[in-house]
mmCIF file of C-alpha atoms in Angstrom:
data_model
loop_
_atom_site.group_PDB
_atom_site.id
_atom_site.type_symbol
_atom_site.label_atom_id
_atom_site.label_comp_id
_atom_site.label_asym_id
_atom_site.label_seq_id
_atom_site.Cartn_x
_atom_site.Cartn_y
_atom_site.Cartn_z
ATOM 1 C CA UNK A 1 119.469 -58.171 5.674
ATOM 2 C CA UNK A 2 119.315 -61.989 5.882
ATOM 3 C CA UNK A 3 117.656 -63.553 3.430
ATOM 4 C CA UNK A 4 114.255 -64.185 5.211
ATOM 5 C CA UNK A 5 114.087 -60.765 5.860
ATOM 6 C CA UNK A 6 114.348 -59.981 2.615
ATOM 7 C CA UNK A 7 111.385 -61.562 1.529
ATOM 8 C CA UNK A 8 109.341 -60.300 4.444
ATOM 9 C CA UNK A 9 110.413 -56.325 3.468
ATOM 10 C CA UNK A 10 109.852 -57.739 0.019
ATOM 11 C CA UNK A 11 106.035 -58.884 0.943
ATOM 12 C CA UNK A 12 105.070 -55.881 3.013
ATOM 13 C CA UNK A 13 106.359 -53.726 -0.087
ATOM 14 C CA UNK A 14 103.719 -55.486 -2.632
ATOM 15 C CA UNK A 15 100.949 -55.511 -0.003
ATOM 16 C CA UNK A 16 101.314 -51.764 0.638
ATOM 17 C CA UNK A 17 101.532 -51.219 -3.047
ATOM 18 C CA UNK A 18 98.250 -53.155 -3.548
ATOM 19 C CA UNK A 19 96.654 -51.220 -0.711
ATOM 20 C CA UNK A 20 97.361 -47.988 -2.012
ATOM 21 C CA UNK A 21 96.246 -48.775 -5.761
ATOM 22 C CA UNK A 22 93.266 -50.380 -3.975
ATOM 23 C CA UNK A 23 92.844 -46.697 -2.219
ATOM 24 C CA UNK A 24 93.142 -44.681 -5.369
ATOM 25 C CA UNK A 25 90.867 -46.771 -7.676
ATOM 26 C CA UNK A 26 88.279 -46.350 -4.764
ATOM 27 C CA UNK A 27 88.678 -42.681 -5.427
ATOM 28 C CA UNK A 28 88.459 -42.363 -8.860
ATOM 29 C CA UNK A 29 84.869 -42.343 -10.412
ATOM 30 C CA UNK A 30 83.823 -43.357 -13.932
ATOM 31 C CA UNK A 31 82.780 -40.724 -16.245
ATOM 32 C CA UNK A 32 79.525 -39.758 -17.682
ATOM 33 C CA UNK A 33 77.929 -38.708 -20.575
ATOM 34 C CA UNK A 34 81.528 -39.269 -22.576
ATOM 35 C CA UNK A 35 83.249 -36.957 -20.280
ATOM 36 C CA UNK A 36 86.828 -37.911 -19.729
ATOM 37 C CA UNK A 37 87.986 -39.797 -16.703
ATOM 38 C CA UNK A 38 91.024 -37.371 -15.915
ATOM 39 C CA UNK A 39 91.817 -33.754 -17.500
ATOM 40 C CA UNK A 40 95.149 -31.857 -16.888
ATOM 41 C CA UNK A 41 95.603 -28.413 -16.226
ATOM 42 C CA UNK A 42 98.087 -26.956 -19.038
ATOM 43 C CA UNK A 43 98.119 -23.396 -18.273
ATOM 44 C CA UNK A 44 97.528 -22.013 -15.236
ATOM 45 C CA UNK A 45 98.337 -17.931 -15.415
ATOM 46 C CA UNK A 46 97.499 -15.249 -13.088
ATOM 47 C CA UNK A 47 95.586 -12.477 -14.359
ATOM 48 C CA UNK A 48 94.010 -9.282 -12.447
ATOM 49 C CA UNK A 49 91.615 -6.642 -13.131
ATOM 50 C CA UNK A 50 89.962 -5.137 -9.708
ATOM 51 C CA UNK A 51 92.776 -3.704 -7.533
ATOM 52 C CA UNK A 52 93.850 -0.671 -5.164
ATOM 53 C CA UNK A 53 93.714 0.507 -1.649
ATOM 54 C CA UNK A 54 91.495 -2.199 0.078
ATOM 55 C CA UNK A 55 92.831 -4.378 2.857
ATOM 56 C CA UNK A 56 94.423 -7.289 1.014
ATOM 57 C CA UNK A 57 95.461 -5.676 -2.444
ATOM 58 C CA UNK A 58 93.736 -6.557 -5.469
ATOM 59 C CA UNK A 59 91.770 -9.480 -6.142
ATOM 60 C CA UNK A 60 93.701 -11.863 -8.970
ATOM 61 C CA UNK A 61 92.665 -14.986 -10.425
ATOM 62 C CA UNK A 62 94.670 -17.707 -12.508
ATOM 63 C CA UNK A 63 93.275 -18.652 -15.719
ATOM 64 C CA UNK A 64 92.942 -22.656 -15.533
ATOM 65 C CA UNK A 65 93.099 -24.152 -19.054
ATOM 66 C CA UNK A 66 92.661 -28.088 -20.207
ATOM 67 C CA UNK A 67 92.756 -29.643 -23.568
ATOM 68 C CA UNK A 68 89.019 -29.461 -24.386
ATOM 69 C CA UNK A 69 87.787 -26.431 -21.955
ATOM 70 C CA UNK A 70 88.562 -24.052 -18.779
ATOM 71 C CA UNK A 71 88.538 -24.736 -15.088
ATOM 72 C CA UNK A 72 86.890 -22.818 -12.358
ATOM 73 C CA UNK A 73 87.841 -23.207 -8.691
ATOM 74 C CA UNK A 74 84.965 -23.629 -6.183
ATOM 75 C CA UNK A 75 86.048 -24.340 -3.033
ATOM 76 C CA UNK A 76 88.189 -20.716 -2.085
ATOM 77 C CA UNK A 77 88.675 -21.757 0.974
ATOM 78 C CA UNK A 78 90.904 -24.589 -0.202
ATOM 79 C CA UNK A 79 94.347 -24.226 -1.631
ATOM 80 C CA UNK A 80 94.865 -23.435 -4.871
ATOM 81 C CA UNK A 81 95.805 -25.722 -8.382
ATOM 82 C CA UNK A 82 98.816 -25.912 -10.313
ATOM 83 C CA UNK A 83 99.067 -27.462 -13.700
ATOM 84 C CA UNK A 84 98.321 -30.616 -12.684
ATOM 85 C CA UNK A 85 95.801 -33.776 -13.173
ATOM 86 C CA UNK A 86 91.999 -33.746 -12.161
ATOM 87 C CA UNK A 87 90.204 -36.347 -11.581
ATOM 88 C CA UNK A 88 85.989 -36.966 -12.402
ATOM 89 C CA UNK A 89 83.961 -36.364 -9.673
ATOM 90 C CA UNK A 90 80.453 -36.992 -10.888
ATOM 91 C CA UNK A 91 77.585 -33.885 -11.806
ATOM 92 C CA UNK A 92 77.322 -31.041 -10.434
ATOM 93 C CA UNK A 93 73.530 -30.922 -9.592
ATOM 94 C CA UNK A 94 72.832 -27.281 -8.209
ATOM 95 C CA UNK A 95 71.671 -25.487 -11.225
ATOM 96 C CA UNK A 96 73.196 -22.474 -10.394
ATOM 97 C CA UNK A 97 76.791 -23.873 -11.628
ATOM 98 C CA UNK A 98 74.452 -24.846 -14.689
ATOM 99 C CA UNK A 99 74.058 -21.635 -14.895
ATOM 100 C CA UNK A 100 77.624 -20.067 -14.116
ATOM 101 C CA UNK A 101 78.431 -22.987 -17.414
ATOM 102 C CA UNK A 102 76.231 -21.344 -19.586
ATOM 103 C CA UNK A 103 76.148 -17.975 -19.213
ATOM 104 C CA UNK A 104 80.046 -17.761 -18.423
ATOM 105 C CA UNK A 105 83.274 -17.813 -20.301
ATOM 106 C CA UNK A 106 83.955 -19.445 -22.562
ATOM 107 C CA UNK A 107 80.220 -20.589 -23.580
ATOM 108 C CA UNK A 108 79.031 -17.145 -23.224
ATOM 109 C CA UNK A 109 80.477 -13.721 -22.583
ATOM 110 C CA UNK A 110 79.357 -11.922 -19.726
ATOM 111 C CA UNK A 111 81.583 -9.012 -20.187
ATOM 112 C CA UNK A 112 80.831 -7.986 -23.769
ATOM 113 C CA UNK A 113 83.343 -6.009 -24.248
ATOM 114 C CA UNK A 114 86.020 -7.726 -23.105
ATOM 115 C CA UNK A 115 89.186 -10.219 -24.002
ATOM 116 C CA UNK A 116 89.300 -13.832 -23.028
ATOM 117 C CA UNK A 117 91.190 -13.161 -20.430
ATOM 118 C CA UNK A 118 88.646 -10.450 -19.025
ATOM 119 C CA UNK A 119 85.746 -12.981 -19.493
ATOM 120 C CA UNK A 120 87.518 -15.652 -17.368
ATOM 121 C CA UNK A 121 88.767 -13.561 -14.690
ATOM 122 C CA UNK A 122 84.382 -12.156 -14.575
ATOM 123 C CA UNK A 123 83.624 -15.778 -14.379
ATOM 124 C CA UNK A 124 85.908 -16.717 -11.597
ATOM 125 C CA UNK A 125 84.879 -13.848 -9.594
ATOM 126 C CA UNK A 126 81.550 -14.805 -10.004
ATOM 127 C CA UNK A 127 82.453 -18.347 -8.991
ATOM 128 C CA UNK A 128 83.711 -16.644 -5.794
ATOM 129 C CA UNK A 129 80.756 -14.880 -4.713
ATOM 130 C CA UNK A 130 78.721 -17.991 -5.245
ATOM 131 C CA UNK A 131 80.391 -20.173 -3.114
ATOM 132 C CA UNK A 132 80.782 -17.538 -0.613
ATOM 133 C CA UNK A 133 76.629 -17.239 -0.251
ATOM 134 C CA UNK A 134 75.585 -20.215 -1.302
ATOM 135 C CA UNK A 135 78.165 -22.556 0.522
ATOM 136 C CA UNK A 136 79.393 -19.943 2.688
ATOM 137 C CA UNK A 137 82.823 -20.561 1.438
ATOM 138 C CA UNK A 138 85.519 -18.137 3.220
ATOM 139 C CA UNK A 139 87.537 -16.003 0.490
ATOM 140 C CA UNK A 140 91.064 -15.487 0.140
ATOM 141 C CA UNK A 141 90.828 -13.508 -2.799
ATOM 142 C CA UNK A 142 89.094 -10.743 -0.695
ATOM 143 C CA UNK A 143 85.667 -10.840 -2.866
ATOM 144 C CA UNK A 144 83.818 -11.026 0.197
ATOM 145 C CA UNK A 145 84.068 -7.691 1.759
ATOM 146 C CA UNK A 146 85.200 -6.033 -1.312
ATOM 147 C CA UNK A 147 82.474 -6.770 -3.653
ATOM 148 C CA UNK A 148 80.054 -8.184 -2.113
ATOM 149 C CA UNK A 149 78.795 -8.198 1.862
ATOM 150 C CA UNK A 150 77.622 -11.110 3.800
ATOM 151 C CA UNK A 151 74.119 -11.378 2.725
ATOM 152 C CA UNK A 152 75.414 -11.410 -1.356
ATOM 153 C CA UNK A 153 74.529 -7.617 -2.118
ATOM 154 C CA UNK A 154 76.669 -5.517 -4.048
ATOM 155 C CA UNK A 155 78.967 -3.638 -2.303
ATOM 156 C CA UNK A 156 82.318 -2.068 -4.079
ATOM 157 C CA UNK A 157 85.477 -0.830 -2.028
ATOM 158 C CA UNK A 158 88.172 -0.698 -4.516
ATOM 159 C CA UNK A 159 89.952 2.127 -5.468
ATOM 160 C CA UNK A 160 88.095 3.850 -8.606
ATOM 161 C CA UNK A 161 84.893 2.182 -7.723
ATOM 162 C CA UNK A 162 83.846 5.901 -7.943
ATOM 163 C CA UNK A 163 84.552 6.283 -11.736
ATOM 164 C CA UNK A 164 81.149 3.956 -13.341
ATOM 165 C CA UNK A 165 82.800 3.732 -16.537
ATOM 166 C CA UNK A 166 86.421 2.421 -15.603
ATOM 167 C CA UNK A 167 87.166 -1.268 -16.553
ATOM 168 C CA UNK A 168 87.258 -2.665 -12.895
ATOM 169 C CA UNK A 169 84.229 -1.307 -12.073
ATOM 170 C CA UNK A 170 82.455 -3.036 -15.608
ATOM 171 C CA UNK A 171 84.175 -5.774 -14.848
ATOM 172 C CA UNK A 172 83.147 -6.348 -11.233
ATOM 173 C CA UNK A 173 79.134 -5.295 -12.524
ATOM 174 C CA UNK A 174 79.854 -8.095 -14.925
ATOM 175 C CA UNK A 175 80.903 -10.602 -12.520
ATOM 176 C CA UNK A 176 77.964 -9.427 -10.119
ATOM 177 C CA UNK A 177 75.432 -10.024 -12.657
ATOM 178 C CA UNK A 178 76.428 -13.187 -13.709
ATOM 179 C CA UNK A 179 76.332 -14.301 -9.786
ATOM 180 C CA UNK A 180 72.970 -12.774 -9.513
ATOM 181 C CA UNK A 181 71.845 -14.967 -12.234
ATOM 182 C CA UNK A 182 72.998 -18.415 -10.720
ATOM 183 C CA UNK A 183 71.756 -17.086 -7.101
ATOM 184 C CA UNK A 184 68.313 -16.796 -8.785
ATOM 185 C CA UNK A 185 68.600 -20.204 -10.728
ATOM 186 C CA UNK A 186 69.965 -21.810 -7.170
ATOM 187 C CA UNK A 187 66.833 -20.434 -5.239
ATOM 188 C CA UNK A 188 64.105 -21.734 -7.887
ATOM 189 C CA UNK A 189 65.400 -25.311 -7.388
ATOM 190 C CA UNK A 190 66.666 -28.505 -8.852
ATOM 191 C CA UNK A 191 63.757 -30.486 -9.546
ATOM 192 C CA UNK A 192 61.413 -29.547 -12.970
ATOM 193 C CA UNK A 193 58.653 -32.018 -13.579
ATOM 194 C CA UNK A 194 57.994 -32.769 -17.698
ATOM 195 C CA UNK A 195 54.588 -34.520 -18.047
ATOM 196 C CA UNK A 196 51.773 -34.305 -20.526
ATOM 197 C CA UNK A 197 48.559 -35.689 -20.106
ATOM 198 C CA UNK A 198 45.113 -35.278 -22.560
ATOM 199 C CA UNK A 199 41.373 -35.357 -21.674
ATOM 200 C CA UNK A 200 40.533 -38.342 -24.210
ATOM 201 C CA UNK A 201 42.539 -41.152 -25.324
ATOM 202 C CA UNK A 202 40.323 -42.396 -27.391
ATOM 203 C CA UNK A 203 37.135 -40.550 -28.785
ATOM 204 C CA UNK A 204 34.479 -40.771 -31.770
ATOM 205 C CA UNK A 205 34.570 -38.240 -35.075
ATOM 206 C CA UNK A 206 31.123 -36.508 -35.626
ATOM 207 C CA UNK A 207 29.914 -35.517 -38.994
ATOM 208 C CA UNK A 208 29.593 -31.919 -40.169
ATOM 209 C CA UNK A 209 29.081 -30.043 -43.219
ATOM 210 C CA UNK A 210 31.123 -32.756 -45.173
ATOM 211 C CA UNK A 211 33.987 -33.260 -43.052
ATOM 212 C CA UNK A 212 34.532 -35.218 -39.623
ATOM 213 C CA UNK A 213 35.907 -33.213 -36.794
ATOM 214 C CA UNK A 214 36.298 -34.110 -32.871
ATOM 215 C CA UNK A 215 35.709 -32.533 -29.939
ATOM 216 C CA UNK A 216 38.382 -30.392 -28.570
ATOM 217 C CA UNK A 217 41.162 -31.829 -26.537
ATOM 218 C CA UNK A 218 42.604 -30.679 -23.568
ATOM 219 C CA UNK A 219 46.626 -30.990 -23.147
ATOM 220 C CA UNK A 220 48.290 -30.900 -19.619
ATOM 221 C CA UNK A 221 51.973 -30.116 -19.685
ATOM 222 C CA UNK A 222 54.368 -29.503 -17.186
ATOM 223 C CA UNK A 223 57.961 -28.226 -17.551
ATOM 224 C CA UNK A 224 57.358 -26.582 -20.847
ATOM 225 C CA UNK A 225 54.999 -24.006 -22.357
ATOM 226 C CA UNK A 226 54.516 -25.488 -25.719
ATOM 227 C CA UNK A 227 53.189 -28.916 -27.172
ATOM 228 C CA UNK A 228 52.823 -30.321 -30.776
ATOM 229 C CA UNK A 229 50.667 -32.595 -32.352
ATOM 230 C CA UNK A 230 51.401 -35.268 -35.127
ATOM 231 C CA UNK A 231 48.578 -37.429 -36.759
ATOM 232 C CA UNK A 232 49.494 -40.826 -38.662
ATOM 233 C CA UNK A 233 47.357 -39.828 -41.890
ATOM 234 C CA UNK A 234 47.157 -37.426 -44.462
ATOM 235 C CA UNK A 235 43.361 -37.164 -44.674
ATOM 236 C CA UNK A 236 43.441 -35.662 -41.046
ATOM 237 C CA UNK A 237 44.614 -32.149 -40.207
ATOM 238 C CA UNK A 238 45.172 -30.646 -36.799
ATOM 239 C CA UNK A 239 43.337 -27.025 -36.139
ATOM 240 C CA UNK A 240 43.223 -24.739 -33.020
ATOM 241 C CA UNK A 241 39.615 -23.884 -31.510
ATOM 242 C CA UNK A 242 39.608 -20.710 -34.048
ATOM 243 C CA UNK A 243 39.383 -23.092 -36.839
ATOM 244 C CA UNK A 244 43.070 -22.590 -37.956
ATOM 245 C CA UNK A 245 45.619 -25.693 -39.270
ATOM 246 C CA UNK A 246 48.562 -25.510 -36.831
ATOM 247 C CA UNK A 247 50.595 -28.316 -35.116
ATOM 248 C CA UNK A 248 52.529 -26.424 -32.493
ATOM 249 C CA UNK A 249 50.145 -25.028 -29.249
ATOM 250 C CA UNK A 250 50.979 -23.017 -26.195
ATOM 251 C CA UNK A 251 50.229 -23.972 -22.755
ATOM 252 C CA UNK A 252 46.466 -23.900 -22.122
ATOM 253 C CA UNK A 253 45.533 -24.074 -25.919
ATOM 254 C CA UNK A 254 42.935 -26.928 -27.056
ATOM 255 C CA UNK A 255 43.366 -28.951 -30.460
ATOM 256 C CA UNK A 256 40.819 -30.502 -32.732
ATOM 257 C CA UNK A 257 40.708 -33.423 -35.320
ATOM 258 C CA UNK A 258 39.377 -32.850 -38.571
ATOM 259 C CA UNK A 259 39.297 -35.060 -41.608
ATOM 260 C CA UNK A 260 37.142 -35.026 -44.783
ATOM 261 C CA UNK A 261 34.715 -37.734 -44.257
ATOM 262 C CA UNK A 262 34.313 -40.925 -45.298
ATOM 263 C CA UNK A 263 32.694 -44.183 -44.466
ATOM 264 C CA UNK A 264 34.893 -45.840 -41.785
ATOM 265 C CA UNK A 265 37.843 -43.740 -40.720
ATOM 266 C CA UNK A 266 40.924 -44.380 -37.850
ATOM 267 C CA UNK A 267 43.787 -42.187 -36.613
ATOM 268 C CA UNK A 268 45.861 -42.250 -34.707
ATOM 269 C CA UNK A 269 47.761 -38.922 -33.110
ATOM 270 C CA UNK A 270 51.063 -37.938 -30.846
ATOM 271 C CA UNK A 271 50.847 -35.209 -28.752
ATOM 272 C CA UNK A 272 54.605 -34.357 -27.336
ATOM 273 C CA UNK A 273 56.312 -31.755 -25.141
ATOM 274 C CA UNK A 274 60.523 -31.254 -25.787
ATOM 275 C CA UNK A 275 63.200 -29.730 -23.535
ATOM 276 C CA UNK A 276 66.965 -29.502 -23.359
ATOM 277 C CA UNK A 277 68.383 -29.878 -19.917
ATOM 278 C CA UNK A 278 72.332 -29.354 -19.236
ATOM 279 C CA UNK A 279 74.905 -31.439 -17.246
ATOM 280 C CA UNK A 280 77.608 -29.971 -15.570
ATOM 281 C CA UNK A 281 80.382 -31.724 -13.935
ATOM 282 C CA UNK A 282 83.061 -31.443 -11.290
ATOM 283 C CA UNK A 283 87.019 -32.543 -11.052
ATOM 284 C CA UNK A 284 89.219 -33.263 -7.877
ATOM 285 C CA UNK A 285 93.115 -32.798 -7.625
ATOM 286 C CA UNK A 286 94.482 -36.192 -6.033
ATOM 287 C CA UNK A 287 95.440 -33.411 -2.898
ATOM 288 C CA UNK A 288 92.306 -33.289 -0.770
ATOM 289 C CA UNK A 289 94.100 -29.735 0.323
ATOM 290 C CA UNK A 290 92.839 -28.628 -2.882
ATOM 291 C CA UNK A 291 89.980 -27.241 -4.328
ATOM 292 C CA UNK A 292 87.578 -29.403 -6.777
ATOM 293 C CA UNK A 293 86.833 -27.378 -10.152
ATOM 294 C CA UNK A 294 83.855 -26.790 -12.624
ATOM 295 C CA UNK A 295 84.570 -27.783 -16.106
ATOM 296 C CA UNK A 296 83.254 -25.867 -18.403
ATOM 297 C CA UNK A 297 82.215 -28.637 -21.265
ATOM 298 C CA UNK A 298 78.688 -28.593 -20.870
ATOM 299 C CA UNK A 299 76.486 -31.846 -22.224
ATOM 300 C CA UNK A 300 72.858 -30.955 -23.550
ATOM 301 C CA UNK A 301 70.431 -34.009 -22.959
ATOM 302 C CA UNK A 302 67.072 -33.995 -24.961
ATOM 303 C CA UNK A 303 63.907 -34.661 -22.773
ATOM 304 C CA UNK A 304 60.805 -35.654 -24.534
ATOM 305 C CA UNK A 305 57.332 -36.689 -23.315
ATOM 306 C CA UNK A 306 54.667 -38.014 -25.168
ATOM 307 C CA UNK A 307 51.130 -39.075 -24.842
ATOM 308 C CA UNK A 308 49.335 -41.079 -27.509
ATOM 309 C CA UNK A 309 44.922 -40.274 -28.475
ATOM 310 C CA UNK A 310 42.842 -42.916 -30.905
ATOM 311 C CA UNK A 311 39.924 -40.824 -33.040
ATOM 312 C CA UNK A 312 37.376 -43.125 -35.251
ATOM 313 C CA UNK A 313 34.332 -42.543 -37.378
ATOM 314 C CA UNK A 314 31.710 -45.454 -38.557
ATOM 315 C CA UNK A 315 28.969 -44.453 -41.264
ATOM 316 C CA UNK A 316 26.079 -45.929 -39.371
ATOM 317 C CA UNK A 317 23.944 -43.356 -41.147
ATOM 318 C CA UNK A 318 21.383 -45.408 -42.980
ATOM 319 C CA UNK A 319 18.913 -44.233 -45.747
ATOM 320 C CA UNK A 320 14.774 -44.548 -44.980
ATOM 321 C CA UNK A 321 12.578 -46.249 -47.843
ATOM 322 C CA UNK A 322 9.704 -46.501 -47.061
ATOM 323 C CA UNK A 323 6.406 -48.372 -49.293
ATOM 324 C CA UNK A 324 2.932 -46.605 -48.523
ATOM 325 C CA UNK A 325 -0.787 -47.765 -48.819
ATOM 326 C CA UNK A 326 -2.027 -44.644 -50.533
ATOM 327 C CA UNK A 327 -5.545 -45.152 -49.481
ATOM 328 C CA UNK A 328 -4.464 -44.707 -45.701
ATOM 329 C CA UNK A 329 -0.531 -43.802 -45.660
ATOM 330 C CA UNK A 330 0.331 -47.035 -43.524
ATOM 331 C CA UNK A 331 3.181 -49.037 -44.527
ATOM 332 C CA UNK A 332 2.428 -51.735 -47.333
ATOM 333 C CA UNK A 333 4.620 -55.295 -46.773
ATOM 334 C CA UNK A 334 4.815 -57.942 -49.958
ATOM 335 C CA UNK A 335 5.901 -55.430 -52.840
ATOM 336 C CA UNK A 336 9.626 -56.313 -53.875
ATOM 337 C CA UNK A 337 12.000 -53.356 -54.510
ATOM 338 C CA UNK A 338 15.379 -53.008 -55.906
ATOM 339 C CA UNK A 339 17.733 -49.822 -56.030
ATOM 340 C CA UNK A 340 20.465 -48.937 -57.934
ATOM 341 C CA UNK A 341 23.288 -47.046 -58.771
ATOM 342 C CA UNK A 342 24.558 -44.636 -61.419
ATOM 343 C CA UNK A 343 25.653 -47.422 -63.325
ATOM 344 C CA UNK A 344 22.406 -49.460 -63.104
ATOM 345 C CA UNK A 345 24.063 -51.763 -60.680
ATOM 346 C CA UNK A 346 21.523 -53.541 -58.379
ATOM 347 C CA UNK A 347 22.837 -52.500 -54.924
ATOM 348 C CA UNK A 348 20.010 -53.725 -52.419
ATOM 349 C CA UNK A 349 16.670 -55.610 -52.927
ATOM 350 C CA UNK A 350 14.258 -56.727 -50.534
ATOM 351 C CA UNK A 351 10.679 -57.702 -49.821
ATOM 352 C CA UNK A 352 8.318 -54.814 -47.986
ATOM 353 C CA UNK A 353 7.175 -55.471 -44.375
ATOM 354 C CA UNK A 354 5.051 -53.748 -42.411
ATOM 355 C CA UNK A 355 7.824 -51.311 -41.246
ATOM 356 C CA UNK A 356 9.835 -48.996 -42.811
ATOM 357 C CA UNK A 357 13.360 -50.665 -44.607
ATOM 358 C CA UNK A 358 17.279 -48.832 -43.793
ATOM 359 C CA UNK A 359 19.719 -49.215 -46.208
ATOM 360 C CA UNK A 360 23.064 -48.101 -45.748
ATOM 361 C CA UNK A 361 24.723 -46.470 -49.205
ATOM 362 C CA UNK A 362 27.641 -45.028 -50.332
ATOM 363 C CA UNK A 363 27.506 -40.788 -50.896
ATOM 364 C CA UNK A 364 25.717 -40.854 -54.373
ATOM 365 C CA UNK A 365 23.154 -41.278 -57.065
ATOM 366 C CA UNK A 366 20.750 -44.280 -56.630
ATOM 367 C CA UNK A 367 16.908 -44.556 -58.114
ATOM 368 C CA UNK A 368 14.303 -47.005 -56.358
ATOM 369 C CA UNK A 369 11.892 -49.337 -58.040
ATOM 370 C CA UNK A 370 9.335 -51.853 -57.744
ATOM 371 C CA UNK A 371 9.776 -55.210 -59.515
ATOM 372 C CA UNK A 372 6.968 -57.203 -57.815
ATOM 373 C CA UNK A 373 3.820 -55.194 -56.755
ATOM 374 C CA UNK A 374 2.075 -56.342 -53.180
ATOM 375 C CA UNK A 375 -1.293 -58.561 -53.691
ATOM 376 C CA UNK A 376 -3.856 -56.341 -54.445
ATOM 377 C CA UNK A 377 -2.185 -53.490 -55.324
ATOM 378 C CA UNK A 378 -1.236 -51.873 -58.917
ATOM 379 C CA UNK A 379 2.425 -52.150 -60.007
ATOM 380 C CA UNK A 380 3.967 -49.008 -59.101
ATOM 381 C CA UNK A 381 5.751 -47.966 -62.521
ATOM 382 C CA UNK A 382 7.679 -45.116 -60.602
ATOM 383 C CA UNK A 383 11.362 -44.682 -60.562
ATOM 384 C CA UNK A 384 12.259 -42.661 -57.911
ATOM 385 C CA UNK A 385 15.301 -41.073 -57.854
ATOM 386 C CA UNK A 386 17.319 -39.762 -54.605
ATOM 387 C CA UNK A 387 20.750 -39.069 -53.490
ATOM 388 C CA UNK A 388 23.022 -39.819 -50.491
ATOM 389 C CA UNK A 389 24.968 -37.224 -49.056
ATOM 390 C CA UNK A 390 28.781 -37.511 -47.640
ATOM 391 C CA UNK A 391 27.713 -38.332 -44.544
ATOM 392 C CA UNK A 392 25.583 -41.307 -45.440
ATOM 393 C CA UNK A 393 22.382 -39.593 -45.222
ATOM 394 C CA UNK A 394 19.438 -38.558 -47.716
ATOM 395 C CA UNK A 395 15.969 -37.542 -47.154
ATOM 396 C CA UNK A 396 13.256 -40.101 -46.817
ATOM 397 C CA UNK A 397 12.643 -41.931 -50.045
ATOM 398 C CA UNK A 398 8.689 -42.857 -50.169
ATOM 399 C CA UNK A 399 6.908 -45.023 -52.764
ATOM 400 C CA UNK A 400 3.153 -45.488 -52.661
ATOM 401 C CA UNK A 401 1.211 -48.178 -54.039
ATOM 402 C CA UNK A 402 -2.842 -47.878 -55.097
ATOM 403 C CA UNK A 403 -5.314 -50.563 -54.846
ATOM 404 C CA UNK A 404 -6.686 -52.769 -57.678
ATOM 405 C CA UNK A 405 -10.124 -51.315 -58.700
ATOM 406 C CA UNK A 406 -13.274 -53.478 -57.809
#
């Protein structure tokens, strides 16, 4: 080969290498949720527990184990896998696969009395059943027609199936039960909506019997069966409609906010729901002719939704003071009056008019006195005591004056 042809050959080799690298990089997805970009099957050994005089002989499965978990074949119409590296291929959104991962081996023991190999076998057989019924995949391992019919109903045609206490019947039953749960999860659907809303976001507390209380709050939730209520102050408590304190409520239950009476109260609450969802992921071999797999590492994700509301109370209750002309019981103008607290401090003073005087006072004991009488009237020497309740109210206070005699 001359020098010119040699350069062309080398250039073609470089271009081909770059093209292959480009194609390869395009087929590898970036892993999510901390999953590895690739996993390697380090152990791949065959186990068989269902066998006998059925067409095609016994049903075998290969226990495929990686460094951090197991994998299960999910495309039985394709070739089997060996000890090879698999590339990340995205999330499996079908809830049936989530069910198989959570309730199959190694995350659970679908065949409780069995060992690890038997539980792996049960789980793989359930995967084949599921793939056959839900996705219509042909099954070379004779699961269809041996363990289930074309509609996914239980159908055992193998040697010894007439003995219900035999190991292979128990294994077949466990596999069918696992498949059935996955099929039900699939039929239920893939979408769960999580939401929360309140019947009020801004409400006024009402004074009752020495404490403040809100109207019942209705909470509408979806995706979960319970919700929790958190209050931002120690003075307030959350109660149910039965009056009992609690912070967790069932769907459909209402709650109220209760707080000790004070002059002014501002309370913020947070109502929340929380749920855990699970994600499972698929990995694929480099060869398209071989099966993709479900990786048994399950990633939990917490979903939280909140709604907020504000409750306030302003004590606008006032004590009514009336200065009366004893001869006609009408309001009397011109009297100078003072109110003292229990420390003899003046907290209010004014000159009476033809209407009653209203004053806002903190809870406690007080006295009313007259210091200057209206013109033509005798100065009242009476010192009237009264009490303001915790809600800021008091009985109406009345002081009377008599005219100066002719």
